[in-house]
Amino acid sequence: LKVFVGGLPWRIDEALVRKDFEECGPIESFDMPKGKKGEPMGIAFVVYKTQEGVDNALTFDGDDYHGRRLRVKLSKPPARGGRDGKGGARGHGRGKGKGKGKGKSKGKG
């Protein structure tokens, strides 16, 4: 029953966001992650106690919230092995130096 909220203004008070999303239903936990320097990242994760709370929160998707357009979606755990399910999120899933090309040839030594 976890909801992802994106598009939050970076300078918004965490307590205000929590209060606004509590109007949807009782909250089990609320998290507004911060970046490396301690600044808000403009996202939040809300875990509701009821499906009704989730359904109500999802209706906020696309709404204007303090001048920004909200993205509210059901939060799903990340796929294992990266975004596309084929390995690491950046490269081609082979790791450093594990592809074709340079290196010693095998077999003849």
GROMACS .gro file of C-alpha atoms in nm, residues 4-104:
model
  101
    4PHE     CA    1   0.522   0.733  -0.475
    5VAL     CA    2   0.474   1.109  -0.490
    6GLY     CA    3   0.689   1.309  -0.732
    7GLY     CA    4   0.694   1.669  -0.846
    8LEU     CA    5   0.693   1.815  -0.497
    9PRO     CA    6   0.834   2.167  -0.458
   10TRP     CA    7   1.186   2.140  -0.318
   11ARG     CA    8   1.128   2.400  -0.051
   12ILE     CA    9   0.808   2.256   0.095
   13ASP     CA   10   0.766   2.158   0.457
   14GLU     CA   11   0.757   1.782   0.517
   15ALA     CA   12   0.483   1.820   0.782
   16LEU     CA   13   0.259   2.003   0.534
   17VAL     CA   14   0.296   1.731   0.269
   18ARG     CA   15   0.221   1.462   0.527
   19LYS     CA   16  -0.085   1.653   0.651
   20ASP     CA   17  -0.217   1.696   0.296
   21PHE     CA   18  -0.177   1.326   0.215
   22GLU     CA   19  -0.328   1.222   0.550
   23GLU     CA   20  -0.655   1.363   0.416
   24CYS     CA   21  -0.662   1.059   0.185
   25GLY     CA   22  -0.653   0.810   0.470
   26PRO     CA   23  -0.457   0.691   0.773
   27ILE     CA   24  -0.081   0.679   0.712
   28GLU     CA   25   0.137   0.397   0.839
   29SER     CA   26   0.468   0.562   0.738
   30PHE     CA   27   0.587   0.869   0.550
   31ASP     CA   28   0.930   0.941   0.401
   32MET     CA   29   1.057   1.246   0.212
   33PRO     CA   30   1.413   1.153   0.107
   34LYS     CA   31   1.686   1.414   0.103
   35GLY     CA   32   1.990   1.443  -0.125
   36LYS     CA   33   2.356   1.415  -0.022
   37LYS     CA   34   2.364   1.777   0.094
   38GLY     CA   35   2.044   1.741   0.297
   39GLU     CA   36   1.816   1.917   0.051
   40PRO     CA   37   1.475   1.766  -0.033
   41MET     CA   38   1.464   1.564  -0.357
   42GLY     CA   39   1.107   1.664  -0.445
   43ILE     CA   40   0.967   1.315  -0.383
   44ALA     CA   41   0.793   1.128  -0.102
   45PHE     CA   42   0.682   0.776  -0.022
   46VAL     CA   43   0.358   0.728   0.168
   47VAL     CA   44   0.245   0.394   0.310
   48TYR     CA   45  -0.126   0.387   0.384
   49LYS     CA   46  -0.304   0.157   0.627
   50THR     CA   47  -0.596   0.103   0.388
   51GLN     CA   48  -0.651   0.052   0.016
   52GLU     CA   49  -0.900   0.339   0.030
   53GLY     CA   50  -0.619   0.574   0.134
   54VAL     CA   51  -0.410   0.457  -0.164
   55ASP     CA   52  -0.701   0.502  -0.405
   56ASN     CA   53  -0.771   0.853  -0.274
   57ALA     CA   54  -0.403   0.953  -0.301
   58LEU     CA   55  -0.384   0.828  -0.660
   59THR     CA   56  -0.653   1.081  -0.755
   60PHE     CA   57  -0.396   1.359  -0.686
   61ASP     CA   58  -0.192   1.250  -0.990
   62GLY     CA   59  -0.158   1.544  -1.228
   63ASP     CA   60  -0.293   1.799  -0.980
   64ASP     CA   61  -0.125   2.136  -0.928
   65TYR     CA   62   0.046   2.141  -0.588
   66HIS     CA   63   0.207   2.472  -0.486
   67GLY     CA   64   0.286   2.551  -0.849
   68ARG     CA   65   0.416   2.205  -0.949
   69ARG     CA   66   0.237   1.914  -1.118
   70LEU     CA   67   0.219   1.609  -0.890
   71ARG     CA   68   0.300   1.257  -1.004
   72VAL     CA   69   0.130   1.007  -0.776
   73LYS     CA   70   0.171   0.639  -0.857
   74LEU     CA   71   0.162   0.305  -0.685
   75SER     CA   72   0.516   0.239  -0.567
   76LYS     CA   73   0.662  -0.088  -0.690
   77PRO     CA   74   0.991  -0.235  -0.572
   78PRO     CA   75   1.272  -0.184  -0.824
   79ALA     CA   76   1.331  -0.470  -1.067
   80ARG     CA   77   1.635  -0.679  -0.983
   81GLY     CA   78   1.937  -0.608  -1.195
   82GLY     CA   79   1.855  -0.255  -1.308
   83ARG     CA   80   1.586  -0.063  -1.486
   84ASP     CA   81   1.545  -0.286  -1.789
   85GLY     CA   82   1.591  -0.615  -1.604
   86LYS     CA   83   1.897  -0.699  -1.814
   87GLY     CA   84   2.170  -0.605  -1.570
   88GLY     CA   85   2.319  -0.284  -1.439
   89ALA     CA   86   2.139   0.041  -1.497
   90ARG     CA   87   2.434   0.210  -1.669
   91GLY     CA   88   2.638  -0.023  -1.882
   92HIS     CA   89   2.555  -0.339  -2.063
   93GLY     CA   90   2.555  -0.558  -1.754
   94ARG     CA   91   2.905  -0.698  -1.812
   95GLY     CA   92   3.101  -0.505  -1.552
   96LYS     CA   93   3.432  -0.330  -1.603
   97GLY     CA   94   3.649  -0.475  -1.878
   98LYS     CA   95   3.436  -0.784  -1.935
   99GLY     CA   96   3.335  -0.721  -2.296
  100LYS     CA   97   3.495  -0.775  -2.633
  101GLY     CA   98   3.819  -0.613  -2.732
  102LYS     CA   99   4.138  -0.551  -2.540
  103GLY     CA  100   4.297  -0.803  -2.316
  104LYS     CA  101   4.498  -1.123  -2.326
   0.00000   0.00000   0.00000
